[in-house]
mmCIF file of C-alpha atoms in Angstrom:
data_model
loop_
_atom_site.group_PDB
_atom_site.id
_atom_site.type_symbol
_atom_site.label_atom_id
_atom_site.label_comp_id
_atom_site.label_asym_id
_atom_site.label_seq_id
_atom_site.Cartn_x
_atom_site.Cartn_y
_atom_site.Cartn_z
ATOM 1 C CA ASP V 1 -11.006 -3.168 -29.138
ATOM 2 C CA VAL V 2 -13.480 -0.720 -30.870
ATOM 3 C CA LYS V 3 -12.816 2.828 -28.993
ATOM 4 C CA VAL V 4 -15.667 5.631 -29.314
ATOM 5 C CA THR V 5 -14.437 8.585 -27.395
ATOM 6 C CA GLN V 6 -16.723 11.865 -26.437
ATOM 7 C CA SER V 7 -14.811 14.398 -25.083
ATOM 8 C CA SER V 8 -16.654 15.057 -21.864
ATOM 9 C CA ARG V 9 -18.245 12.804 -19.253
ATOM 10 C CA TYR V 10 -20.055 15.529 -17.512
ATOM 11 C CA LEU V 11 -20.833 19.186 -18.687
ATOM 12 C CA VAL V 12 -22.752 21.792 -17.412
ATOM 13 C CA LYS V 13 -23.799 25.292 -19.407
ATOM 14 C CA ARG V 14 -25.767 27.693 -19.309
ATOM 15 C CA THR V 15 -29.138 28.723 -20.671
ATOM 16 C CA GLY V 16 -28.411 30.245 -24.269
ATOM 17 C CA GLU V 17 -24.774 28.827 -24.597
ATOM 18 C CA LYS V 18 -23.338 26.946 -27.914
ATOM 19 C CA VAL V 19 -22.333 23.862 -27.237
ATOM 20 C CA PHE V 20 -20.378 21.384 -28.990
ATOM 21 C CA LEU V 21 -19.842 17.893 -27.727
ATOM 22 C CA GLU V 22 -17.442 15.862 -29.804
ATOM 23 C CA CYS V 23 -17.240 11.971 -30.582
ATOM 24 C CA VAL V 24 -13.918 10.389 -32.111
ATOM 25 C CA GLN V 25 -14.176 6.830 -33.254
ATOM 26 C CA ASP V 26 -10.361 4.855 -34.231
ATOM 27 C CA MET V 27 -12.476 2.331 -36.395
ATOM 28 C CA ASP V 28 -12.900 4.185 -39.949
ATOM 29 C CA HIS V 29 -16.694 3.149 -39.860
ATOM 30 C CA GLU V 30 -19.013 5.146 -42.085
ATOM 31 C CA ASN V 31 -21.938 5.630 -39.818
ATOM 32 C CA MET V 32 -21.942 7.617 -36.859
ATOM 33 C CA PHE V 33 -25.252 8.613 -34.789
ATOM 34 C CA TRP V 34 -25.835 10.937 -31.986
ATOM 35 C CA TYR V 35 -28.922 9.655 -29.216
ATOM 36 C CA ARG V 36 -30.071 11.282 -26.531
ATOM 37 C CA GLN V 37 -31.034 9.177 -23.623
ATOM 38 C CA ASP V 38 -33.711 10.067 -20.978
ATOM 39 C CA PRO V 39 -35.797 8.754 -18.501
ATOM 40 C CA GLY V 40 -38.859 6.498 -19.589
ATOM 41 C CA LEU V 41 -38.303 7.529 -22.981
ATOM 42 C CA GLY V 42 -35.240 5.320 -24.166
ATOM 43 C CA LEU V 43 -32.701 6.474 -27.004
ATOM 44 C CA ARG V 44 -33.540 8.597 -29.306
ATOM 45 C CA LEU V 45 -31.991 9.408 -32.554
ATOM 46 C CA ILE V 46 -30.748 13.406 -33.476
ATOM 47 C CA TYR V 47 -28.973 12.861 -35.994
ATOM 48 C CA PHE V 48 -26.490 10.740 -38.473
ATOM 49 C CA SER V 49 -23.893 10.711 -40.357
ATOM 50 C CA TYR V 50 -23.143 8.127 -43.607
ATOM 51 C CA ASP V 51 -19.929 9.566 -44.806
ATOM 52 C CA VAL V 52 -17.771 12.973 -44.375
ATOM 53 C CA LYS V 53 -20.408 16.512 -44.874
ATOM 54 C CA MET V 54 -23.430 14.099 -45.464
ATOM 55 C CA LYS V 55 -25.674 14.238 -42.443
ATOM 56 C CA GLU V 56 -29.435 13.096 -41.991
ATOM 57 C CA LYS V 57 -32.151 14.684 -39.089
ATOM 58 C CA GLY V 58 -33.458 11.959 -36.408
ATOM 59 C CA ASP V 59 -36.321 11.777 -34.502
ATOM 60 C CA ILE V 60 -35.580 14.835 -33.186
ATOM 61 C CA PRO V 61 -33.384 17.252 -34.773
ATOM 62 C CA GLU V 62 -35.024 20.323 -33.652
ATOM 63 C CA GLY V 63 -32.353 22.536 -31.506
ATOM 64 C CA TYR V 64 -29.549 20.700 -32.987
ATOM 65 C CA SER V 65 -26.833 20.777 -35.324
ATOM 66 C CA VAL V 66 -24.222 18.571 -36.774
ATOM 67 C CA SER V 67 -20.454 18.818 -37.839
ATOM 68 C CA ARG V 68 -18.648 16.138 -40.004
ATOM 69 C CA GLU V 69 -15.805 17.678 -41.544
ATOM 70 C CA LYS V 70 -13.094 14.243 -41.346
ATOM 71 C CA LYS V 71 -14.288 10.317 -41.112
ATOM 72 C CA GLU V 72 -13.445 10.007 -37.526
ATOM 73 C CA ARG V 73 -14.943 12.847 -35.596
ATOM 74 C CA PHE V 74 -18.824 13.619 -35.495
ATOM 75 C CA SER V 75 -19.670 17.137 -33.545
ATOM 76 C CA LEU V 76 -23.322 17.915 -32.118
ATOM 77 C CA ILE V 77 -23.792 21.266 -31.914
ATOM 78 C CA LEU V 78 -26.708 23.229 -28.878
ATOM 79 C CA GLU V 79 -27.167 26.039 -30.679
ATOM 80 C CA SER V 80 -28.547 27.863 -28.167
ATOM 81 C CA ALA V 81 -29.118 25.614 -24.789
ATOM 82 C CA SER V 82 -32.038 25.411 -23.489
ATOM 83 C CA THR V 83 -32.429 23.622 -20.242
ATOM 84 C CA ASN V 84 -34.885 20.652 -21.713
ATOM 85 C CA GLN V 85 -31.984 19.725 -23.678
ATOM 86 C CA THR V 86 -30.291 18.955 -20.435
ATOM 87 C CA SER V 87 -29.892 14.881 -21.113
ATOM 88 C CA MET V 88 -27.342 12.155 -21.776
ATOM 89 C CA TYR V 89 -25.849 12.028 -24.938
ATOM 90 C CA LEU V 90 -24.873 8.968 -26.460
ATOM 91 C CA CYS V 91 -22.335 8.652 -29.905
ATOM 92 C CA ALA V 92 -22.578 5.637 -31.485
ATOM 93 C CA ILE V 93 -20.761 4.350 -34.811
ATOM 94 C CA ARG V 94 -21.438 1.426 -36.885
ATOM 95 C CA GLN V 95 -20.308 -0.214 -40.421
ATOM 96 C CA GLY V 96 -22.996 -1.820 -42.176
ATOM 97 C CA VAL V 97 -25.718 -3.412 -40.523
ATOM 98 C CA THR V 98 -23.134 -4.550 -38.162
ATOM 99 C CA GLU V 99 -23.612 -3.795 -34.539
ATOM 100 C CA ALA V 100 -23.614 -0.374 -32.960
ATOM 101 C CA PHE V 101 -20.701 1.060 -30.915
ATOM 102 C CA PHE V 102 -21.346 3.598 -28.025
ATOM 103 C CA GLY V 103 -18.930 6.245 -26.198
ATOM 104 C CA GLN V 104 -19.094 6.217 -22.154
ATOM 105 C CA GLY V 105 -21.941 9.399 -22.544
ATOM 106 C CA THR V 106 -21.745 12.851 -21.710
ATOM 107 C CA ARG V 107 -24.131 13.978 -19.243
ATOM 108 C CA LEU V 108 -25.547 17.313 -20.018
ATOM 109 C CA THR V 109 -26.966 19.904 -17.797
ATOM 110 C CA VAL V 110 -28.279 23.161 -18.598
ATOM 111 C CA VAL V 111 -28.756 25.546 -15.935
ATOM 112 C CA GLY O 1 -43.208 1.401 -39.622
ATOM 113 C CA ASN O 2 -40.342 0.170 -37.330
ATOM 114 C CA SER O 3 -40.828 -0.103 -33.764
ATOM 115 C CA VAL O 4 -39.876 -2.090 -30.770
ATOM 116 C CA THR O 5 -41.664 -2.520 -27.732
ATOM 117 C CA GLN O 6 -40.184 -3.932 -23.924
ATOM 118 C CA MET O 7 -41.893 -4.746 -20.768
ATOM 119 C CA GLU O 8 -41.416 -1.756 -18.567
ATOM 120 C CA GLY O 9 -39.131 -2.058 -15.386
ATOM 121 C CA PRO O 10 -38.110 -1.643 -12.752
ATOM 122 C CA VAL O 11 -37.966 -4.890 -12.614
ATOM 123 C CA THR O 12 -36.461 -6.534 -9.006
ATOM 124 C CA LEU O 13 -35.106 -9.957 -8.143
ATOM 125 C CA SER O 14 -33.004 -11.796 -5.801
ATOM 126 C CA GLU O 15 -29.411 -12.932 -6.623
ATOM 127 C CA GLU O 16 -29.827 -16.692 -8.745
ATOM 128 C CA ALA O 17 -33.031 -15.916 -9.665
ATOM 129 C CA PHE O 18 -34.738 -16.749 -13.245
ATOM 130 C CA LEU O 19 -35.058 -13.505 -15.780
ATOM 131 C CA THR O 20 -37.353 -13.004 -17.996
ATOM 132 C CA ILE O 21 -37.413 -9.270 -20.339
ATOM 133 C CA ASN O 22 -40.032 -9.695 -22.874
ATOM 134 C CA CYS O 23 -39.212 -7.477 -26.306
ATOM 135 C CA THR O 24 -41.799 -7.881 -29.220
ATOM 136 C CA TYR O 25 -40.987 -5.962 -32.381
ATOM 137 C CA THR O 26 -42.933 -4.478 -35.964
ATOM 138 C CA ALA O 27 -40.942 -4.121 -38.531
ATOM 139 C CA THR O 28 -41.329 -4.605 -42.594
ATOM 140 C CA GLY O 29 -39.019 -7.458 -43.864
ATOM 141 C CA TYR O 30 -36.632 -9.302 -41.318
ATOM 142 C CA PRO O 31 -34.914 -6.963 -39.215
ATOM 143 C CA SER O 32 -31.725 -7.951 -37.300
ATOM 144 C CA LEU O 33 -31.833 -7.765 -33.586
ATOM 145 C CA PHE O 34 -29.975 -6.877 -30.676
ATOM 146 C CA TRP O 35 -29.936 -6.690 -26.595
ATOM 147 C CA TYR O 36 -27.976 -3.712 -25.305
ATOM 148 C CA VAL O 37 -26.750 -3.422 -21.516
ATOM 149 C CA GLN O 38 -25.663 -0.006 -19.897
ATOM 150 C CA TYR O 39 -24.270 -0.401 -16.688
ATOM 151 C CA PRO O 40 -24.038 2.769 -14.636
ATOM 152 C CA GLY O 41 -22.776 5.509 -15.801
ATOM 153 C CA GLU O 42 -21.610 3.936 -18.712
ATOM 154 C CA GLY O 43 -22.880 4.296 -22.471
ATOM 155 C CA LEU O 44 -23.910 0.920 -24.347
ATOM 156 C CA GLN O 45 -22.453 -2.279 -24.879
ATOM 157 C CA LEU O 46 -24.043 -5.100 -27.343
ATOM 158 C CA LEU O 47 -24.747 -8.099 -25.148
ATOM 159 C CA LEU O 48 -26.149 -10.469 -27.687
ATOM 160 C CA LYS O 49 -27.595 -10.694 -31.409
ATOM 161 C CA ALA O 50 -29.447 -12.378 -33.962
ATOM 162 C CA THR O 51 -29.698 -11.883 -37.730
ATOM 163 C CA LYS O 52 -32.435 -14.394 -38.941
ATOM 164 C CA ALA O 53 -35.518 -16.225 -37.328
ATOM 165 C CA ASP O 54 -34.887 -18.891 -35.197
ATOM 166 C CA ASP O 55 -31.275 -17.752 -34.403
ATOM 167 C CA LYS O 56 -30.512 -17.928 -30.907
ATOM 168 C CA GLY O 57 -27.822 -15.180 -29.210
ATOM 169 C CA SER O 58 -25.807 -15.782 -26.310
ATOM 170 C CA ASN O 59 -23.584 -14.421 -23.968
ATOM 171 C CA LYS O 60 -22.587 -14.111 -20.276
ATOM 172 C CA GLY O 61 -25.126 -16.466 -19.157
ATOM 173 C CA PHE O 62 -28.111 -14.519 -21.427
ATOM 174 C CA GLU O 63 -29.632 -15.764 -24.355
ATOM 175 C CA ALA O 64 -32.737 -14.557 -26.576
ATOM 176 C CA THR O 65 -34.379 -16.277 -29.664
ATOM 177 C CA TYR O 66 -35.114 -14.750 -33.092
ATOM 178 C CA ARG O 67 -39.002 -15.657 -33.131
ATOM 179 C CA LYS O 68 -40.488 -14.674 -36.267
ATOM 180 C CA GLU O 69 -43.990 -16.283 -35.709
ATOM 181 C CA THR O 70 -44.124 -14.008 -32.582
ATOM 182 C CA THR O 71 -41.950 -10.987 -33.440
ATOM 183 C CA SER O 72 -40.295 -11.334 -30.287
ATOM 184 C CA PHE O 73 -36.825 -11.877 -28.974
ATOM 185 C CA HIS O 74 -37.267 -12.367 -25.064
ATOM 186 C CA LEU O 75 -33.911 -11.905 -22.986
ATOM 187 C CA GLU O 76 -33.318 -14.827 -20.168
ATOM 188 C CA LYS O 77 -31.320 -15.752 -18.009
ATOM 189 C CA GLY O 78 -31.402 -18.551 -15.960
ATOM 190 C CA SER O 79 -29.192 -17.685 -12.502
ATOM 191 C CA VAL O 80 -28.983 -13.819 -12.067
ATOM 192 C CA GLN O 81 -26.281 -12.047 -10.341
ATOM 193 C CA VAL O 82 -25.657 -8.892 -8.505
ATOM 194 C CA SER O 83 -23.372 -7.139 -11.167
ATOM 195 C CA ASP O 84 -26.507 -7.951 -13.325
ATOM 196 C CA SER O 85 -28.038 -4.906 -12.655
ATOM 197 C CA ALA O 86 -28.314 -2.544 -15.098
ATOM 198 C CA VAL O 87 -30.337 -1.187 -18.089
ATOM 199 C CA TYR O 88 -31.026 -3.299 -21.063
ATOM 200 C CA PHE O 89 -32.222 -2.390 -24.374
ATOM 201 C CA CYS O 90 -33.763 -4.281 -26.924
ATOM 202 C CA ALA O 91 -33.044 -2.880 -30.707
ATOM 203 C CA LEU O 92 -33.699 -3.653 -34.525
ATOM 204 C CA ASN O 93 -31.789 -2.841 -37.350
ATOM 205 C CA PRO O 94 -34.712 -2.233 -40.219
ATOM 206 C CA PRO O 95 -33.582 -4.045 -43.331
ATOM 207 C CA ALA O 96 -33.438 -1.127 -45.382
ATOM 208 C CA GLY O 97 -31.966 1.080 -42.764
ATOM 209 C CA THR O 98 -28.973 2.733 -41.084
ATOM 210 C CA ALA O 99 -29.985 3.306 -37.817
ATOM 211 C CA LEU O 100 -31.072 0.991 -35.080
ATOM 212 C CA ILE O 101 -34.202 1.485 -33.199
ATOM 213 C CA PHE O 102 -34.398 0.842 -29.381
ATOM 214 C CA GLY O 103 -36.676 0.208 -26.848
ATOM 215 C CA LYS O 104 -37.045 2.350 -23.868
ATOM 216 C CA GLY O 105 -35.443 0.354 -21.761
ATOM 217 C CA THR O 106 -35.735 -2.077 -19.190
ATOM 218 C CA THR O 107 -34.162 -1.409 -15.492
ATOM 219 C CA LEU O 108 -32.795 -4.936 -13.794
ATOM 220 C CA SER O 109 -31.817 -4.605 -9.861
ATOM 221 C CA VAL O 110 -30.539 -7.344 -8.607
ATOM 222 C CA SER O 111 -30.189 -8.005 -4.489
ATOM 223 C CA SER O 112 -28.506 -9.915 -2.674
#
Protein backbone atom coordinates (compact mmCIF):
# COMPACT_ATOMS: atom_id res chain seq x y z
CA ASP A 1 0.00 0.00 0.00
CA VAL A 2 1.13 3.49 -0.83
CA LYS A 3 1.81 5.61 2.21
CA VAL A 4 1.77 9.39 2.19
CA THR A 5 2.04 10.67 5.72
CA GLN A 6 1.41 14.23 6.82
CA SER A 7 2.91 15.15 10.14
CA SER A 8 -0.25 16.52 11.77
CA ARG A 9 -3.99 16.04 11.32
CA TYR A 10 -4.88 19.23 13.15
CA LEU A 11 -2.79 22.29 13.88
CA VAL A 12 -3.57 25.61 15.56
CA LYS A 13 -1.09 28.45 15.14
CA ARG A 14 -0.98 32.13 15.91
CA THR A 15 -0.84 34.93 13.37
CA GLY A 16 2.75 35.72 12.44
CA GLU A 17 4.15 32.34 13.42
CA LYS A 18 6.35 30.38 11.03
CA VAL A 19 4.60 27.10 10.31
CA PHE A 20 6.03 23.88 8.89
CA LEU A 21 3.85 21.19 7.36
CA GLU A 22 5.68 17.96 6.62
CA CYS A 23 4.88 15.24 4.11
CA VAL A 24 6.71 11.92 3.84
CA GLN A 25 6.24 9.20 1.22
CA ASP A 26 7.39 5.61 1.12
CA MET A 27 7.06 5.07 -2.64
CA ASP A 28 10.14 6.74 -4.13
CA HIS A 29 7.90 8.85 -6.41
CA GLU A 30 9.54 11.77 -8.16
CA ASN A 31 6.71 14.27 -7.97
CA MET A 32 5.30 15.70 -4.78
CA PHE A 33 2.59 18.36 -4.45
CA TRP A 34 0.99 20.65 -1.93
CA TYR A 35 -2.65 21.67 -2.38
CA ARG A 36 -4.99 23.64 -0.22
CA GLN A 37 -8.68 22.81 -0.10
CA ASP A 38 -11.35 25.38 0.69
CA PRO A 39 -15.15 25.09 0.48
CA GLY A 40 -16.43 26.13 -2.92
CA LEU A 41 -12.92 26.46 -4.35
CA GLY A 42 -11.88 22.82 -4.60
CA LEU A 43 -8.19 21.96 -4.61
CA ARG A 44 -5.70 24.61 -5.55
CA LEU A 45 -2.06 23.85 -6.22
CA ILE A 46 0.42 25.75 -4.08
CA TYR A 47 3.77 24.26 -5.08
CA PHE A 48 5.15 21.06 -6.49
CA SER A 49 8.53 19.40 -6.75
CA TYR A 50 9.75 17.03 -9.45
CA ASP A 51 13.08 16.18 -7.86
CA VAL A 52 15.25 16.85 -4.83
CA LYS A 53 15.88 20.58 -4.42
CA MET A 54 13.66 21.32 -7.45
CA LYS A 55 10.38 23.20 -7.11
CA GLU A 56 7.76 24.90 -9.22
CA LYS A 57 5.12 27.42 -8.25
CA GLY A 58 1.54 26.39 -8.56
CA ASP A 59 -1.51 28.59 -8.83
CA ILE A 60 -1.36 30.21 -5.38
CA PRO A 61 2.25 30.29 -4.10
CA GLU A 62 2.06 33.68 -2.36
CA GLY A 63 2.81 33.46 1.35
CA TYR A 64 4.24 29.95 1.06
CA SER A 65 7.59 28.34 0.37
CA VAL A 66 8.70 24.72 0.13
CA SER A 67 11.70 22.56 0.78
CA ARG A 68 12.73 19.20 -0.60
CA GLU A 69 16.10 18.16 0.73
CA LYS A 70 15.43 14.42 0.46
CA LYS A 71 13.36 12.59 -2.10
CA GLU A 72 10.88 11.21 0.42
CA ARG A 73 10.12 14.46 2.24
CA PHE A 74 8.42 17.63 1.03
CA SER A 75 7.81 20.49 3.43
CA LEU A 76 5.42 23.40 3.09
CA ILE A 77 6.40 26.53 4.99
CA LEU A 78 4.16 29.43 5.93
CA GLU A 79 6.67 32.19 6.52
CA SER A 80 4.31 34.33 8.60
CA ALA A 81 0.95 32.69 9.11
CA SER A 82 -2.16 34.75 8.50
CA THR A 83 -5.82 34.01 9.17
CA ASN A 84 -6.54 33.68 5.45
CA GLN A 85 -4.25 30.66 5.41
CA THR A 86 -6.66 28.74 7.61
CA SER A 87 -7.46 25.77 5.41
CA MET A 88 -7.09 22.05 4.78
CA TYR A 89 -3.68 21.24 3.32
CA LEU A 90 -3.20 18.11 1.24
CA CYS A 91 0.05 16.53 0.15
CA ALA A 92 0.13 14.27 -2.91
CA ILE A 93 2.69 12.16 -4.75
CA ARG A 94 2.82 10.99 -8.31
CA GLN A 95 5.10 8.98 -10.59
CA GLY A 96 4.95 10.04 -14.24
CA VAL A 97 1.39 10.23 -15.55
CA THR A 98 -0.13 7.69 -13.20
CA GLU A 99 -2.70 8.60 -10.58
CA ALA A 100 -1.79 10.74 -7.60
CA PHE A 101 -1.84 9.45 -4.02
CA PHE A 102 -2.84 11.74 -1.19
CA GLY A 103 -2.04 12.08 2.47
CA GLN A 104 -4.82 12.35 5.04
CA GLY A 105 -4.65 16.14 5.16
CA THR A 106 -3.72 18.73 7.78
CA ARG A 107 -6.42 21.07 8.98
CA LEU A 108 -4.65 24.28 9.91
CA THR A 109 -6.31 27.02 11.91
CA VAL A 110 -4.55 30.36 12.27
CA VAL A 111 -5.85 32.48 15.13
CA GLY B 1 -6.14 26.46 -20.92
CA ASN B 2 -6.94 23.25 -19.09
CA SER B 3 -9.90 23.16 -16.73
CA VAL B 4 -12.52 20.90 -15.18
CA THR B 5 -16.12 21.85 -14.50
CA GLN B 6 -18.33 19.66 -12.39
CA MET B 7 -21.87 20.09 -11.21
CA GLU B 8 -22.41 22.04 -8.06
CA GLY B 9 -23.72 20.29 -5.03
CA PRO B 10 -24.83 19.30 -2.66
CA VAL B 11 -26.54 16.31 -4.20
CA THR B 12 -29.01 14.70 -1.81
CA LEU B 13 -30.37 11.22 -2.56
CA SER B 14 -32.19 8.41 -0.87
CA GLU B 15 -30.54 5.02 -0.56
CA GLU B 16 -30.79 2.92 -3.76
CA ALA B 17 -31.34 5.97 -5.97
CA PHE B 18 -29.46 6.45 -9.24
CA LEU B 19 -26.54 8.86 -9.16
CA THR B 20 -25.08 11.06 -11.88
CA ILE B 21 -22.43 13.70 -11.24
CA ASN B 22 -21.59 15.64 -14.37
CA CYS B 23 -18.02 16.53 -15.31
CA THR B 24 -16.82 18.31 -18.43
CA TYR B 25 -13.32 19.37 -19.27
CA THR B 26 -11.29 21.68 -21.46
CA ALA B 27 -7.85 20.51 -22.48
CA THR B 28 -5.42 20.52 -25.34
CA GLY B 29 -4.71 17.08 -26.70
CA TYR B 30 -5.97 13.97 -24.95
CA PRO B 31 -5.75 14.10 -21.18
CA SER B 32 -6.20 11.24 -18.76
CA LEU B 33 -9.30 11.62 -16.60
CA PHE B 34 -9.90 10.67 -12.97
CA TRP B 35 -12.56 10.59 -10.30
CA TYR B 36 -11.42 10.92 -6.70
CA VAL B 37 -13.52 10.53 -3.55
CA GLN B 38 -12.97 12.18 -0.19
CA TYR B 39 -14.72 10.71 2.83
CA PRO B 40 -15.25 12.97 5.86
CA GLY B 41 -11.98 13.85 7.59
CA GLU B 42 -9.84 12.01 5.04
CA GLY B 43 -7.59 12.77 2.10
CA LEU B 44 -8.56 11.98 -1.49
CA GLN B 45 -8.65 8.42 -2.83
CA LEU B 46 -8.67 7.42 -6.46
CA LEU B 47 -12.10 6.04 -7.40
CA LEU B 48 -11.58 5.33 -11.09
CA LYS B 49 -9.72 6.52 -14.16
CA ALA B 50 -9.70 6.47 -17.96
CA THR B 51 -6.71 7.18 -20.14
CA LYS B 52 -8.17 7.40 -23.65
CA ALA B 53 -11.38 8.13 -25.51
CA ASP B 54 -14.21 5.60 -25.01
CA ASP B 55 -12.45 3.99 -22.05
CA LYS B 56 -14.78 3.15 -19.19
CA GLY B 57 -13.42 3.30 -15.68
CA SER B 58 -15.25 1.39 -12.97
CA ASN B 59 -14.87 0.64 -9.27
CA LYS B 60 -17.19 -0.13 -6.32
CA GLY B 61 -20.26 0.10 -8.57
CA PHE B 62 -19.28 3.51 -9.94
CA GLU B 63 -18.65 4.02 -13.65
CA ALA B 64 -17.52 6.83 -15.94
CA THR B 65 -16.91 6.83 -19.69
CA TYR B 66 -14.37 9.10 -21.40
CA ARG B 67 -16.35 10.91 -24.12
CA LYS B 68 -14.10 12.91 -26.39
CA GLU B 69 -16.91 14.22 -28.58
CA THR B 70 -18.66 15.85 -25.63
CA THR B 71 -15.48 16.39 -23.53
CA SER B 72 -17.22 14.70 -20.61
CA PHE B 73 -16.52 12.12 -17.92
CA HIS B 74 -19.76 11.82 -15.95
CA LEU B 75 -19.80 9.65 -12.82
CA GLU B 76 -22.70 7.22 -12.39
CA LYS B 77 -23.86 4.62 -9.92
CA GLY B 78 -27.00 2.58 -10.24
CA SER B 79 -27.87 2.29 -6.54
CA VAL B 80 -26.20 4.51 -3.95
CA GLN B 81 -25.65 3.58 -0.31
CA VAL B 82 -25.36 5.72 2.80
CA SER B 83 -21.65 4.85 2.84
CA ASP B 84 -21.22 6.64 -0.52
CA SER B 85 -21.76 9.98 1.20
CA ALA B 86 -18.59 11.92 0.41
CA VAL B 87 -17.13 14.66 -1.77
CA TYR B 88 -16.35 13.62 -5.35
CA PHE B 89 -13.71 15.33 -7.48
CA CYS B 90 -13.23 15.09 -11.21
CA ALA B 91 -9.64 15.66 -12.38
CA LEU B 92 -7.57 15.66 -15.54
CA ASN B 93 -3.95 15.21 -16.36
CA PRO B 94 -2.90 17.59 -19.12
CA PRO B 95 -0.90 15.75 -21.79
CA ALA B 96 2.21 17.79 -21.12
CA GLY B 97 1.57 18.48 -17.46
CA THR B 98 2.66 17.08 -14.14
CA ALA B 99 0.02 18.27 -11.71
CA LEU B 100 -3.56 17.09 -11.86
CA ILE B 101 -6.19 19.76 -12.38
CA PHE B 102 -9.26 19.32 -10.19
CA GLY B 103 -12.86 20.41 -10.34
CA LYS B 104 -14.37 22.13 -7.32
CA GLY B 105 -15.90 18.95 -5.94
CA THR B 106 -19.48 17.75 -5.52
CA THR B 107 -20.82 16.79 -2.12
CA LEU B 108 -23.08 13.74 -2.10
CA SER B 109 -25.33 13.02 0.85
CA VAL B 110 -27.27 9.74 0.91
CA SER B 111 -29.98 9.12 3.49
CA SER B 112 -31.59 5.84 4.49
